[in-house]
Amino acid sequence: MSEQSTHTDPASDQHTEQHRGHDGGDLAARYAEVMIPVFGTPQRVLVRGEGAYVWDDQGRRYLDLLGGIAVNALGHAHPAFVAALGKQAETLGHVSNFFASAPQVELAETLLDLALAPAGSGVFFANSGTEANEAAFKLARRTGRPRIIALENSFHGRTMGALALTSKEAYRAPFAPLPGGVEFLPAGDEEALAAALAPGDVAAVFAEPIQGEAGVLPLSPKYLQALRHLTRETGTLLILDEVQSGIARAGQWFAHQAVPGVVPDAMTLAKGLGGGFPIGALVVFGPEVRALLTAGQHGTTFGGNPLGAAVSLAVLGTIREEGLDRHALEMGEHLVREVAALHDPRIAGVRGAGLLRGIILTAPIAAQVAAAALDAGFIVNAPNPTTIRLAPPLIVTAEQLSTFVAALPGLLDQIPEGS
Ligand code: PLP
C-alpha cells in the first residue's frame, strides 16, 4: 500500500508539523493521562480528513471504510457539510427549546417526508442514538403496558434505558439494576414472538433491521413482516432502531423500506443523520403514537438545535441530490461481487445491505485482520471475532472499495495459522 502513504505529500507534511507544534508532545500519552479509559487505547491520532480519507499525525493516509462507525455519510469535510455549519453558526447557533427555528422544523418535515409517515406523525430531536432510544423507551412506557421486548444480539446504546434494551451482558452487568420489564427474544423466532405478544401486555418490540454492532446481522424480511403483523394484531408498538441502518446506509432511506408492508410505529435515528454532527431523532408514525408523549414529559437542551438541524438538512439534501441511496446499493453489490471473485476459502461471504456490510471469515481472526488493515492504510473494524465490518462514507467509489478487496488476501496471509 505504498501509494497510500503521504510522506511525499507536502500539504500533509505541513499539516503534521502544525499539529506537532500545537500539541508539543505525544498526544496518545496525554490521552492516556487525562481520559477516562472506557474506550481502551486509541489506534491512531487523526488530524484531518477529506472525502473517504483521513490522515494521522505521522502524515499517513487511510481509506476510511468505517466512516466513524456509519456516521460520515458524506465523508470528511464535504463542502455542503462545511458550508451549512458555517452559515448556520454565523446566523443562529443555539436557542434552547423555549424557541423554534426554521432548520429544526424543516428537518422534521423532511424526515417525515422521507419516512413516508402519515399525517399527524411527529419528531423529537436528541443528540445521539442512545438518547433517541431513551425517548423511544419513554414513549413505550406511556402505553401503560408493563413488558417490553428486545432481541438477542441487540445494541441500542449505553444510557440506562437504552442499555436495558441492549442484550450484551458485559455491557449490562456493571450497571445493574437497569430499568425493568425488558425481555429478550431470539431474532428470527416467530413462534417465540407470537407467544410473548399473545397476552396483550407488551408495550413495544424494539428491533434493529440490521444488527450492526452484533456483526451486521440482518433480520430476514419474513421475520420483519411477522414482527409488524403480530405487533399490529396485539396493539403493540413496533419500534425500529435505524440508528446504524438508516439514512441511506443500507440502500434505502431507512432499511425497513426494503421490506414490503413494514412501516414501524416509531423509529430512532442518529449517526448518518448529522453526517458527523451529533444529532439523533425519534420519529413516530401517526397521531395516536405521537399523542403518547405530552408537554413536559421529555426534554433536552441541545436536541434540534439550529446548528445540528442545518447540517442534517445539508446531509439529507446532498444524499437526495446525488442519489447516494442508490449509489450505496450499487457499491454494496460491487463489494459483494468483488469479494466473491476472490474465491478465498478464508472468506465465507458478505452479510448486510448497501454500505453496511460484514465480511465473514471462517476463522476468529477479525480483530487481527482489522489491525493489519490499519497498518496497510484501511480503517475497518471487527464487531465480532469472525466479522470485518465496513460502513464507509456513502460517497465511496468502486475503485476505493476494490483497493481494499484486492488487499484482503494479503492481510489474511499476515495472520498466523491457528490464531
Ligand atoms: N442503536 C444502534 C443500532 C447503534 O448501532 C448505536 C451505536 O452504535 C446506538 C443505538 C447508540 O448510538 P450512540 O452511540 O449515538 O449513542
Tab-separated table of C-alpha atoms in Angstrom, residues 129-381:
chain	number	residue	atom	x	y	z
A	129	GLY	CA	-28.578	7.238	19.142
A	130	THR	CA	-28.814	6.250	22.760
A	131	GLU	CA	-30.819	9.374	23.530
A	132	ALA	CA	-33.164	8.710	20.625
A	133	ASN	CA	-33.762	5.244	22.088
A	134	GLU	CA	-34.187	6.704	25.557
A	135	ALA	CA	-37.028	8.814	24.162
A	136	ALA	CA	-38.487	5.730	22.462
A	137	PHE	CA	-38.315	3.801	25.739
A	138	LYS	CA	-40.280	6.551	27.473
A	139	LEU	CA	-42.777	6.543	24.609
A	140	ALA	CA	-43.243	2.800	25.142
A	141	ARG	CA	-43.758	3.223	28.893
A	142	ARG	CA	-46.532	5.710	28.185
A	143	THR	CA	-48.670	2.931	26.700
A	144	GLY	CA	-49.191	1.772	30.284
A	145	ARG	CA	-48.224	-1.787	29.385
A	146	PRO	CA	-45.560	-3.348	31.624
A	147	ARG	CA	-43.485	-5.509	29.284
A	148	ILE	CA	-41.002	-4.560	26.571
A	149	ILE	CA	-39.376	-6.947	24.125
A	150	ALA	CA	-35.967	-6.561	22.572
A	151	LEU	CA	-33.935	-9.063	20.574
A	152	GLU	CA	-30.910	-11.121	21.424
A	153	ASN	CA	-27.743	-9.567	19.958
A	154	SER	CA	-29.369	-6.135	20.131
A	155	PHE	CA	-27.441	-2.930	20.654
A	156	HIS	CA	-29.393	0.244	21.398
A	157	GLY	CA	-26.891	2.385	23.317
A	158	ARG	CA	-25.207	2.925	26.651
A	159	THR	CA	-27.512	5.145	28.719
A	160	MET	CA	-29.519	3.238	31.308
A	161	GLY	CA	-32.733	2.902	29.309
A	162	ALA	CA	-31.028	2.028	26.035
A	163	LEU	CA	-28.744	-0.340	27.943
A	164	ALA	CA	-31.786	-2.083	29.383
A	165	LEU	CA	-32.741	-2.799	25.738
A	166	THR	CA	-29.222	-3.988	24.869
A	167	SER	CA	-28.613	-7.702	25.242
A	168	LYS	CA	-24.848	-7.897	25.791
A	169	GLU	CA	-24.262	-8.983	29.376
A	170	ALA	CA	-20.786	-7.450	29.595
A	171	TYR	CA	-22.275	-4.017	28.928
A	172	ARG	CA	-25.207	-4.514	31.286
A	173	ALA	CA	-23.802	-6.300	34.331
A	174	PRO	CA	-21.674	-3.464	35.795
A	175	PHE	CA	-24.708	-1.193	35.933
A	176	ALA	CA	-27.456	-3.307	37.444
A	177	PRO	CA	-30.182	-2.665	38.278
A	178	LEU	CA	-31.320	-1.408	34.896
A	179	PRO	CA	-34.847	-0.176	34.155
A	180	GLY	CA	-37.056	-3.255	34.333
A	181	GLY	CA	-39.611	-5.046	32.242
A	182	VAL	CA	-37.376	-5.848	29.270
A	183	GLU	CA	-37.276	-9.393	27.886
A	184	PHE	CA	-35.060	-10.699	25.090
A	185	LEU	CA	-36.205	-12.991	22.313
A	186	PRO	CA	-34.079	-14.807	19.743
A	187	ALA	CA	-34.157	-12.844	16.489
A	188	GLY	CA	-35.964	-14.749	13.772
A	189	ASP	CA	-38.079	-16.922	16.051
A	190	GLU	CA	-41.661	-16.144	15.020
A	191	GLU	CA	-43.189	-18.649	17.416
A	192	ALA	CA	-41.431	-17.158	20.427
A	193	LEU	CA	-42.582	-13.736	19.291
A	194	ALA	CA	-46.201	-14.810	18.902
A	195	ALA	CA	-46.183	-16.449	22.333
A	196	ALA	CA	-44.603	-13.428	24.024
A	197	LEU	CA	-47.075	-10.995	22.469
A	198	ALA	CA	-50.191	-13.128	22.992
A	199	PRO	CA	-51.150	-11.823	26.465
A	200	GLY	CA	-51.502	-8.293	25.029
A	201	ASP	CA	-49.445	-6.660	27.779
A	202	VAL	CA	-46.318	-5.818	25.783
A	203	ALA	CA	-45.788	-2.092	25.244
A	204	ALA	CA	-43.282	-2.343	22.415
A	205	VAL	CA	-40.911	-4.532	20.479
A	206	PHE	CA	-37.552	-2.909	19.751
A	207	ALA	CA	-35.561	-4.227	16.803
A	208	GLU	CA	-32.712	-3.183	14.528
A	209	PRO	CA	-33.470	-4.127	10.905
A	210	ILE	CA	-29.748	-4.925	10.626
A	211	GLN	CA	-27.996	-5.686	13.909
A	212	GLY	CA	-24.826	-3.725	13.261
A	213	GLU	CA	-22.865	-3.996	16.495
A	214	ALA	CA	-23.510	-7.734	16.753
A	215	GLY	CA	-21.771	-8.258	13.402
A	216	VAL	CA	-24.064	-6.896	10.673
A	217	LEU	CA	-26.822	-9.476	11.131
A	218	PRO	CA	-29.897	-8.562	9.060
A	219	LEU	CA	-33.334	-9.610	10.270
A	220	SER	CA	-34.981	-11.591	7.491
A	221	PRO	CA	-37.743	-9.786	5.566
A	222	LYS	CA	-40.101	-12.561	6.668
A	223	TYR	CA	-39.315	-12.013	10.341
A	224	LEU	CA	-39.688	-8.246	9.990
A	225	GLN	CA	-43.077	-8.804	8.383
A	226	ALA	CA	-44.057	-11.150	11.207
A	227	LEU	CA	-42.946	-8.510	13.697
A	228	ARG	CA	-45.168	-5.959	12.002
A	229	HIS	CA	-48.107	-8.289	11.701
A	230	LEU	CA	-48.004	-9.611	15.286
A	231	THR	CA	-47.385	-6.240	16.908
A	232	ARG	CA	-50.278	-4.727	14.993
A	233	GLU	CA	-52.583	-7.609	15.944
A	234	THR	CA	-51.799	-7.212	19.639
A	235	GLY	CA	-51.742	-3.401	19.781
A	236	THR	CA	-48.011	-3.421	20.494
A	237	LEU	CA	-45.695	-0.684	19.245
A	238	LEU	CA	-43.076	-1.732	16.700
A	239	ILE	CA	-40.055	0.474	17.309
A	240	LEU	CA	-37.264	0.101	14.773
A	241	ASP	CA	-33.793	1.282	15.691
A	242	GLU	CA	-32.427	2.663	12.433
A	243	VAL	CA	-29.553	4.471	14.124
A	244	GLN	CA	-26.998	2.444	12.158
A	245	SER	CA	-29.068	1.148	9.234
A	246	GLY	CA	-30.910	4.381	8.368
A	247	ILE	CA	-30.088	7.493	6.317
A	248	ALA	CA	-29.482	5.617	3.050
A	249	ARG	CA	-26.759	3.414	4.513
A	250	ALA	CA	-28.489	0.169	3.591
A	251	GLY	CA	-29.565	1.486	0.187
A	252	GLN	CA	-32.995	2.806	1.188
A	253	TRP	CA	-33.581	5.948	3.211
A	254	PHE	CA	-34.455	3.598	6.057
A	255	ALA	CA	-33.625	-0.102	5.943
A	256	HIS	CA	-37.190	-1.212	6.716
A	257	GLN	CA	-38.347	0.426	3.476
A	258	ALA	CA	-36.820	-2.506	1.584
A	259	VAL	CA	-39.399	-4.826	3.141
A	260	PRO	CA	-42.946	-4.587	1.736
A	261	GLY	CA	-45.597	-3.868	4.341
A	262	VAL	CA	-43.230	-2.946	7.152
A	263	VAL	CA	-43.943	0.529	8.499
A	264	PRO	CA	-42.993	0.922	12.169
A	265	ASP	CA	-44.882	2.862	14.835
A	266	ALA	CA	-41.667	4.634	15.707
A	267	MET	CA	-38.066	4.646	14.584
A	268	THR	CA	-34.881	6.056	16.027
A	269	LEU	CA	-32.123	7.751	14.069
A	270	ALA	CA	-28.666	9.236	14.701
A	271	LYS	CA	-25.210	8.505	13.200
A	272	GLY	CA	-25.613	9.381	9.490
A	273	LEU	CA	-28.376	11.860	10.266
A	274	GLY	CA	-25.806	14.534	11.087
A	275	GLY	CA	-23.037	13.094	8.928
A	276	GLY	CA	-20.613	13.793	11.786
A	277	PHE	CA	-22.523	16.449	13.720
A	278	PRO	CA	-24.137	14.896	16.820
A	279	ILE	CA	-27.883	14.658	16.298
A	280	GLY	CA	-30.473	11.960	16.905
A	281	ALA	CA	-34.198	11.693	16.364
A	282	LEU	CA	-37.261	9.757	17.384
A	283	VAL	CA	-39.801	9.650	14.557
A	284	VAL	CA	-43.295	8.472	15.416
A	285	PHE	CA	-45.860	7.378	12.892
A	286	GLY	CA	-49.420	8.667	13.183
A	287	PRO	CA	-51.312	10.833	15.679
A	288	GLU	CA	-52.060	8.079	18.204
A	289	VAL	CA	-48.402	7.280	18.784
A	290	ARG	CA	-47.499	10.960	18.753
A	291	ALA	CA	-50.064	11.629	21.487
A	292	LEU	CA	-48.290	9.247	23.887
A	293	LEU	CA	-45.761	11.904	24.895
A	294	THR	CA	-47.226	15.185	26.084
A	295	ALA	CA	-45.878	18.569	27.173
A	296	GLY	CA	-43.265	18.302	29.908
A	297	GLN	CA	-42.797	14.524	29.682
A	298	HIS	CA	-39.488	14.675	27.872
A	299	GLY	CA	-36.910	17.292	27.001
A	300	THR	CA	-33.369	18.220	26.037
A	301	THR	CA	-31.285	21.376	25.953
A	302	PHE	CA	-29.489	20.764	22.675
A	303	GLY	CA	-31.854	18.479	20.748
A	304	GLY	CA	-32.890	20.014	17.430
A	305	ASN	CA	-30.608	22.993	17.811
A	306	PRO	CA	-30.229	25.068	14.641
A	307	LEU	CA	-26.610	24.002	14.027
A	308	GLY	CA	-27.347	20.280	14.062
A	309	ALA	CA	-30.568	20.688	12.131
A	310	ALA	CA	-28.955	22.834	9.418
A	311	VAL	CA	-26.100	20.356	8.968
A	312	SER	CA	-28.527	17.448	8.875
A	313	LEU	CA	-30.595	19.198	6.207
A	314	ALA	CA	-27.427	19.626	4.138
A	315	VAL	CA	-26.550	15.945	4.596
A	316	LEU	CA	-30.032	14.747	3.605
A	317	GLY	CA	-30.189	17.223	0.723
A	318	THR	CA	-26.846	16.023	-0.644
A	319	ILE	CA	-27.821	12.367	-0.332
A	320	ARG	CA	-31.010	13.153	-2.249
A	321	GLU	CA	-29.373	15.325	-4.932
A	322	GLU	CA	-26.517	12.930	-5.553
A	323	GLY	CA	-28.647	9.771	-5.366
A	324	LEU	CA	-26.391	8.336	-2.652
A	325	ASP	CA	-29.059	5.853	-1.572
A	326	ARG	CA	-28.895	4.184	-4.984
A	327	HIS	CA	-25.119	4.584	-5.008
A	328	ALA	CA	-24.937	2.782	-1.638
A	329	LEU	CA	-26.883	-0.121	-3.123
A	330	GLU	CA	-24.632	-0.309	-6.170
A	331	MET	CA	-21.433	-0.030	-4.158
A	332	GLY	CA	-22.645	-2.731	-1.787
A	333	GLU	CA	-23.291	-5.053	-4.696
A	334	HIS	CA	-19.879	-4.206	-6.151
A	335	LEU	CA	-18.253	-5.150	-2.861
A	336	VAL	CA	-20.128	-8.454	-2.685
A	337	ARG	CA	-19.158	-9.308	-6.275
A	338	GLU	CA	-15.511	-8.439	-5.747
A	339	VAL	CA	-15.212	-10.411	-2.524
A	340	ALA	CA	-16.894	-13.433	-4.147
A	341	ALA	CA	-14.470	-13.189	-7.071
A	342	LEU	CA	-11.532	-13.669	-4.697
A	343	HIS	CA	-12.633	-17.306	-4.212
A	344	ASP	CA	-10.690	-17.201	-0.958
A	345	PRO	CA	-11.524	-20.161	1.305
A	346	ARG	CA	-10.826	-17.970	4.341
A	347	ILE	CA	-13.853	-15.813	3.471
A	348	ALA	CA	-17.323	-17.313	3.946
A	349	GLY	CA	-19.306	-14.468	2.375
A	350	VAL	CA	-20.632	-10.961	2.900
A	351	ARG	CA	-23.661	-10.028	5.024
A	352	GLY	CA	-25.725	-6.876	5.183
A	353	ALA	CA	-27.151	-4.422	2.680
A	354	GLY	CA	-25.976	-1.366	0.796
A	355	LEU	CA	-22.896	0.012	2.518
A	356	LEU	CA	-23.441	-1.662	5.884
A	357	ARG	CA	-21.508	-4.870	5.365
A	358	GLY	CA	-19.884	-7.673	7.275
A	359	ILE	CA	-17.223	-9.752	5.546
A	360	ILE	CA	-17.478	-13.148	7.197
A	361	LEU	CA	-14.255	-15.006	7.941
A	362	THR	CA	-14.028	-18.741	8.514
A	363	ALA	CA	-11.665	-18.286	11.497
A	364	PRO	CA	-11.996	-15.998	14.536
A	365	ILE	CA	-9.254	-13.632	13.378
A	366	ALA	CA	-11.261	-10.500	12.560
A	367	ALA	CA	-9.550	-8.315	15.174
A	368	GLN	CA	-6.087	-9.228	13.857
A	369	VAL	CA	-7.212	-8.623	10.276
A	370	ALA	CA	-8.606	-5.210	11.232
A	371	ALA	CA	-5.270	-4.340	12.876
A	372	ALA	CA	-3.346	-5.486	9.788
A	373	ALA	CA	-5.731	-3.455	7.625
A	374	LEU	CA	-4.998	-0.339	9.654
A	375	ASP	CA	-1.259	-0.831	9.204
A	376	ALA	CA	-1.922	-1.163	5.480
A	377	GLY	CA	-3.923	2.074	5.346
A	378	PHE	CA	-7.534	0.894	5.710
A	379	ILE	CA	-9.935	1.614	8.561
A	380	VAL	CA	-12.403	-1.232	9.223
A	381	ASN	CA	-13.431	-2.932	12.453
